[in-house]
Structures are given as structure tokens and as C-alpha cells.
Amino acid sequence: MIATMGEALVDLIEQPDGRFEACLGGSVCNFTIGLARQGVSTRYLNPLSEDHFGQCFATLLQDTGVGLAQAARSGCPTALAVVSLDGQGAPTYAFHRQGVADRDISAARFIAGFPQQMELLHTGGLALVPEDIEKTLATIRAAVGHGALVSIDANMRPMVVRDLGAYAEGVKRALAQAHIVKVSNEDLDALGIDSASLERIGAALFAHSAVELIVFTRGAGGAALLTRARA
């Protein structure tokens, strides 16, 4: 059983005619659905909103076979990400994440929602922002205490924070407690880690950490897997 912790948000994507199309998303929520569609037993730990979008998420997750840890809905709204296009068609993002449903939870409630046979906890993305990092770290520590592995997809979004230094420090603390880490070259830039060579990436992320496997992506440059034994 894999438990997941992180954002479920609605992407409002601008269309060529100026309209906005609503799409259910969020990196952790998408990851959860992907696992369930492959027949993996999954449980989503965050609460969903009692609003219309929250009901859409609940239906999608349950129809896909995802278990919901939080039966009670949050009175807070579903988070939004507005995706606008410039004259060349390049996207810009505006996140609306204050007082939203997936953040309406404490570490104690996350931990209470753990499935009994949890083998892995996955998190990352917006769960790592400075305002939420302490409860995320507490939940990670509890998962390790339950004997579970931890995977983290950094998937950093510098545009959602005011203090990039505090954000980077929190992400580094989280990555150090994970067993499996996924980072992109953009993530490493935000973290101040040299991505010029795989050896340097391994030296930075394996040192003084629990990390055993690193998944490194670099857009059109492809991807690489690094293991501690081969670092």
C-alpha cells in the first residue's frame, strides 16, 4: 500500500479563444491516480473540499480505486492554478493556495490516516513550501517509524514563495529523510546544487542522508538513475 500526501488543485488553463478550461491536477494527486490505474493500492491522505471541485476530485479518485483517508470534507475551497499564455504561447502560472482544502490538516491527522500496511509514503511539490514543511517533515518521520519507505518529488515552484532561501532549506531537509528522490535540473538550480555532472549531484544528495536512489531529469537532455552503491 502506498500513501500519498500533497496538493490536489484545479488548473485553469487559458485557451486560444481566451476562455479558461478547468482540469483536475496537482502533481501528487496525478501521481496517486497514475499508481491506482496501474493496479497499485493507494491512499490519498489530504482532505478534499466540500465545494464542486472537491466532489469532482472525490469522484475521480474513488472511481480510479484510490482510498481517501479523510472522510470529512473541508469547508475550505479547492486550490487553483491559473495558467495564462503570452503572445508566443508560453505559459505563466498564478497559484491560489491560501486557506485551501488540501492544506486544511495537521500532521496528527496525516499520521492517523496512514494505512495499516503502508509500504511507502510519497510526497513533494507544494507540500514542501515553508508554511507546510514542518508538518510534512513530522509526517515523514512518522512514516519511517512505521517501517515505510519515503519517496519525494521535489517539483519546486519558486513562484509560490517569498523566501526562496527558506524554501530551499526546507526541501533539502525533506530530501535528506527520503529513500527515493526525484529532482530536475531546475530543482537543483533552485536548491543551489551543481547539476553539471551526475557525480556532483550524487555527492550533494547522498551525503548525510537516507537517500538510496535518485531520479534526475533534465528535459530534452533525458534522465538518469543514481544509486548509492554506484555513486
Tab-separated table of C-alpha atoms in Angstrom:
chain	number	residue	atom	x	y	z
A	1	MET	CA	0.000	0.000	0.000
A	2	ILE	CA	1.300	3.448	-0.962
A	3	ALA	CA	0.084	6.575	0.831
A	4	THR	CA	0.398	9.975	-0.826
A	5	MET	CA	0.467	13.448	0.691
A	6	GLY	CA	0.270	16.668	-1.314
A	7	GLU	CA	-1.764	19.008	-3.433
A	8	ALA	CA	-4.959	18.406	-5.349
A	9	LEU	CA	-5.647	21.560	-7.319
A	10	VAL	CA	-7.573	22.704	-10.357
A	11	ASP	CA	-5.584	24.009	-13.314
A	12	LEU	CA	-7.480	26.791	-15.094
A	13	ILE	CA	-5.788	26.705	-18.491
A	14	GLU	CA	-6.206	29.570	-20.943
A	15	GLN	CA	-7.429	28.523	-24.376
A	16	PRO	CA	-6.614	30.250	-27.692
A	17	ASP	CA	-10.013	31.983	-27.687
A	18	GLY	CA	-9.391	33.443	-24.213
A	19	ARG	CA	-11.596	31.022	-22.279
A	20	PHE	CA	-10.209	29.024	-19.357
A	21	GLU	CA	-10.646	25.260	-19.162
A	22	ALA	CA	-10.700	23.615	-15.718
A	23	CYS	CA	-8.597	20.455	-15.369
A	24	LEU	CA	-8.167	18.412	-12.196
A	25	GLY	CA	-4.497	18.210	-11.292
A	26	GLY	CA	-1.736	18.684	-8.759
A	27	SER	CA	1.496	16.709	-9.006
A	28	VAL	CA	0.861	14.433	-6.020
A	29	CYS	CA	-2.772	13.837	-6.932
A	30	ASN	CA	-1.764	12.969	-10.502
A	31	PHE	CA	0.888	10.581	-9.174
A	32	THR	CA	-1.716	8.904	-6.968
A	33	ILE	CA	-4.114	8.387	-9.859
A	34	GLY	CA	-1.316	7.041	-12.055
A	35	LEU	CA	-0.439	4.416	-9.459
A	36	ALA	CA	-4.054	3.357	-8.987
A	37	ARG	CA	-4.557	2.984	-12.737
A	38	GLN	CA	-1.667	0.505	-12.729
A	39	GLY	CA	-3.372	-1.565	-10.045
A	40	VAL	CA	-1.309	-0.299	-7.098
A	41	SER	CA	-3.187	0.034	-3.795
A	42	THR	CA	-3.084	3.715	-2.862
A	43	ARG	CA	-4.481	6.047	-0.227
A	44	TYR	CA	-4.621	9.842	-0.535
A	45	LEU	CA	-4.053	11.470	2.854
A	46	ASN	CA	-5.144	15.078	2.264
A	47	PRO	CA	-8.689	16.375	2.753
A	48	LEU	CA	-10.827	17.415	-0.198
A	49	SER	CA	-13.126	20.420	-0.307
A	50	GLU	CA	-16.877	20.240	0.063
A	51	ASP	CA	-17.123	22.530	-2.989
A	52	HIS	CA	-17.911	21.357	-6.538
A	53	PHE	CA	-14.275	20.774	-7.461
A	54	GLY	CA	-13.761	18.763	-4.280
A	55	GLN	CA	-16.635	16.499	-5.286
A	56	CYS	CA	-15.075	16.121	-8.744
A	57	PHE	CA	-11.783	15.081	-7.151
A	58	ALA	CA	-13.534	12.629	-4.819
A	59	THR	CA	-15.372	11.017	-7.723
A	60	LEU	CA	-12.223	10.793	-9.856
A	61	LEU	CA	-10.097	9.322	-7.071
A	62	GLN	CA	-12.686	6.815	-5.909
A	63	ASP	CA	-13.589	5.747	-9.452
A	64	THR	CA	-9.882	5.149	-10.063
A	65	GLY	CA	-9.643	2.987	-6.954
A	66	VAL	CA	-7.841	5.419	-4.643
A	67	GLY	CA	-8.751	5.212	-0.964
A	68	LEU	CA	-9.483	8.504	0.805
A	69	ALA	CA	-8.032	8.819	4.297
A	70	GLN	CA	-10.090	11.887	5.240
A	71	ALA	CA	-13.792	11.062	5.149
A	72	ALA	CA	-14.823	14.523	6.351
A	73	ARG	CA	-14.686	17.244	3.693
A	74	SER	CA	-13.011	20.586	4.343
A	75	GLY	CA	-15.037	23.781	4.321
A	76	CYS	CA	-12.104	25.475	2.585
A	77	PRO	CA	-12.127	25.845	-1.211
A	78	THR	CA	-10.148	23.750	-3.669
A	79	ALA	CA	-6.784	25.254	-4.644
A	80	LEU	CA	-6.427	26.824	-8.091
A	81	ALA	CA	-3.567	27.317	-10.530
A	82	VAL	CA	-4.302	29.799	-13.320
A	83	VAL	CA	-2.252	29.044	-16.433
A	84	SER	CA	-2.077	32.018	-18.817
A	85	LEU	CA	-0.394	32.171	-22.220
A	86	ASP	CA	1.734	35.034	-23.530
A	87	GLY	CA	1.896	36.186	-27.151
A	88	GLN	CA	4.259	33.348	-28.036
A	89	GLY	CA	2.115	30.729	-26.304
A	90	ALA	CA	4.469	30.286	-23.343
A	91	PRO	CA	2.637	29.590	-20.055
A	92	THR	CA	2.795	31.597	-16.850
A	93	TYR	CA	1.338	30.341	-13.579
A	94	ALA	CA	-0.530	32.007	-10.728
A	95	PHE	CA	-1.254	29.787	-7.722
A	96	HIS	CA	-4.134	30.455	-5.334
A	97	ARG	CA	-3.218	28.399	-2.260
A	98	GLN	CA	-4.199	30.410	0.812
A	99	GLY	CA	-6.799	28.770	3.052
A	100	VAL	CA	-7.417	25.829	0.717
A	101	ALA	CA	-8.720	22.342	1.415
A	102	ASP	CA	-5.634	20.195	0.845
A	103	ARG	CA	-3.711	22.310	3.404
A	104	ASP	CA	-6.524	22.140	5.987
A	105	ILE	CA	-4.903	19.345	8.000
A	106	SER	CA	-2.386	18.767	10.789
A	107	ALA	CA	0.478	16.294	10.989
A	108	ALA	CA	-1.507	14.321	13.573
A	109	ARG	CA	-4.378	13.853	11.102
A	110	PHE	CA	-1.980	12.836	8.348
A	111	ILE	CA	-0.470	10.213	10.627
A	112	ALA	CA	-3.873	8.974	11.797
A	113	GLY	CA	-4.740	8.394	8.134
A	114	PHE	CA	-1.829	6.028	7.472
A	115	PRO	CA	-2.982	2.649	6.118
A	116	GLN	CA	-2.019	-0.313	8.289
A	117	GLN	CA	0.064	-1.966	5.587
A	118	MET	CA	1.810	1.186	4.352
A	119	GLU	CA	4.962	0.274	2.447
A	120	LEU	CA	5.765	3.715	1.053
A	121	LEU	CA	4.810	7.354	1.634
A	122	HIS	CA	5.121	9.645	-1.373
A	123	THR	CA	5.073	13.432	-1.187
A	124	GLY	CA	6.628	16.531	-2.731
A	125	GLY	CA	5.570	19.532	-4.754
A	126	LEU	CA	3.653	22.142	-2.802
A	127	ALA	CA	3.731	20.058	0.395
A	128	LEU	CA	7.321	21.309	0.753
A	129	VAL	CA	6.642	25.065	0.912
A	130	PRO	CA	7.875	26.837	4.079
A	131	GLU	CA	4.384	27.215	5.580
A	132	ASP	CA	3.780	23.444	5.441
A	133	ILE	CA	7.249	21.930	5.722
A	134	GLU	CA	7.194	21.187	9.463
A	135	LYS	CA	4.028	19.077	9.329
A	136	THR	CA	5.343	17.375	6.216
A	137	LEU	CA	8.607	16.528	7.979
A	138	ALA	CA	6.741	15.265	11.055
A	139	THR	CA	4.632	13.004	8.843
A	140	ILE	CA	7.721	11.700	7.044
A	141	ARG	CA	9.386	10.857	10.357
A	142	ALA	CA	6.257	9.021	11.487
A	143	ALA	CA	6.142	7.044	8.242
A	144	VAL	CA	9.760	5.967	8.701
A	145	GLY	CA	8.900	4.998	12.270
A	146	HIS	CA	6.139	2.781	10.863
A	147	GLY	CA	8.733	0.997	8.728
A	148	ALA	CA	7.732	2.619	5.424
A	149	LEU	CA	9.992	3.888	2.684
A	150	VAL	CA	9.658	7.542	1.673
A	151	SER	CA	9.807	8.987	-1.841
A	152	ILE	CA	9.851	12.696	-2.662
A	153	ASP	CA	9.467	14.505	-5.982
A	154	ALA	CA	10.906	17.958	-5.268
A	155	ASN	CA	8.956	19.554	-8.162
A	156	MET	CA	9.790	23.013	-6.822
A	157	ARG	CA	7.648	26.058	-7.597
A	158	PRO	CA	9.729	29.122	-6.614
A	159	MET	CA	6.981	31.479	-7.800
A	160	VAL	CA	4.701	30.464	-4.895
A	161	VAL	CA	7.069	31.552	-2.108
A	162	ARG	CA	8.511	34.860	-0.930
A	163	ASP	CA	11.644	33.435	0.702
A	164	LEU	CA	13.416	31.134	-1.728
A	165	GLY	CA	16.209	30.501	0.779
A	166	ALA	CA	13.798	29.163	3.406
A	167	TYR	CA	12.022	27.122	0.736
A	168	ALA	CA	15.262	25.545	-0.476
A	169	GLU	CA	16.376	24.769	3.077
A	170	GLY	CA	13.085	23.016	3.845
A	171	VAL	CA	13.232	20.976	0.647
A	172	LYS	CA	16.791	19.893	1.445
A	173	ARG	CA	15.701	18.779	4.920
A	174	ALA	CA	12.893	16.722	3.416
A	175	LEU	CA	15.049	15.157	0.699
A	176	ALA	CA	17.604	14.076	3.305
A	177	GLN	CA	14.931	11.981	5.044
A	178	ALA	CA	13.719	10.270	1.861
A	179	HIS	CA	14.886	6.954	0.445
A	180	ILE	CA	13.904	7.772	-3.152
A	181	VAL	CA	14.339	11.284	-4.554
A	182	LYS	CA	13.255	12.735	-7.887
A	183	VAL	CA	14.781	16.069	-8.942
A	184	SER	CA	15.075	18.026	-12.170
A	185	ASN	CA	17.867	20.327	-13.257
A	186	GLU	CA	15.518	23.239	-12.439
A	187	ASP	CA	15.018	21.857	-8.918
A	188	LEU	CA	18.772	21.611	-8.405
A	189	ASP	CA	19.238	25.189	-9.605
A	190	ALA	CA	16.673	26.365	-7.038
A	191	LEU	CA	18.458	24.327	-4.353
A	192	GLY	CA	21.855	25.739	-5.279
A	193	ILE	CA	23.195	22.284	-6.194
A	194	ASP	CA	25.597	21.923	-9.116
A	195	SER	CA	23.991	19.724	-11.774
A	196	ALA	CA	26.935	19.804	-14.189
A	197	SER	CA	27.711	16.134	-13.553
A	198	LEU	CA	25.973	13.111	-12.066
A	199	GLU	CA	28.871	12.693	-9.656
A	200	ARG	CA	28.270	16.144	-8.179
A	201	ILE	CA	24.540	15.506	-7.875
A	202	GLY	CA	25.184	12.234	-6.090
A	203	ALA	CA	27.744	13.814	-3.783
A	204	ALA	CA	25.267	16.512	-2.773
A	205	LEU	CA	22.187	14.339	-2.249
A	206	PHE	CA	23.661	11.108	-0.868
A	207	ALA	CA	25.796	12.834	1.764
A	208	HIS	CA	24.410	12.719	5.321
A	209	SER	CA	21.025	11.456	4.126
A	210	ALA	CA	18.836	8.363	3.914
A	211	VAL	CA	18.708	8.593	0.104
A	212	GLU	CA	19.334	5.328	-1.760
A	213	LEU	CA	18.019	6.184	-5.236
A	214	ILE	CA	17.993	9.463	-7.179
A	215	VAL	CA	15.911	10.029	-10.313
A	216	PHE	CA	17.352	13.023	-12.196
A	217	THR	CA	15.533	14.571	-15.162
A	218	ARG	CA	16.815	17.282	-17.484
A	219	GLY	CA	14.090	17.941	-20.041
A	220	ALA	CA	15.233	17.229	-23.576
A	221	GLY	CA	18.546	16.060	-22.105
A	222	GLY	CA	16.960	12.849	-20.861
A	223	ALA	CA	17.035	11.276	-17.417
A	224	ALA	CA	19.360	9.290	-15.191
A	225	LEU	CA	19.156	6.973	-12.182
A	226	LEU	CA	21.783	7.166	-9.461
A	227	THR	CA	22.162	4.602	-6.688
A	228	ARG	CA	24.215	4.983	-3.548
A	229	ALA	CA	26.179	1.839	-4.394
A	230	ARG	CA	27.258	3.316	-7.743
A	231	ALA	CA	27.836	6.900	-6.566
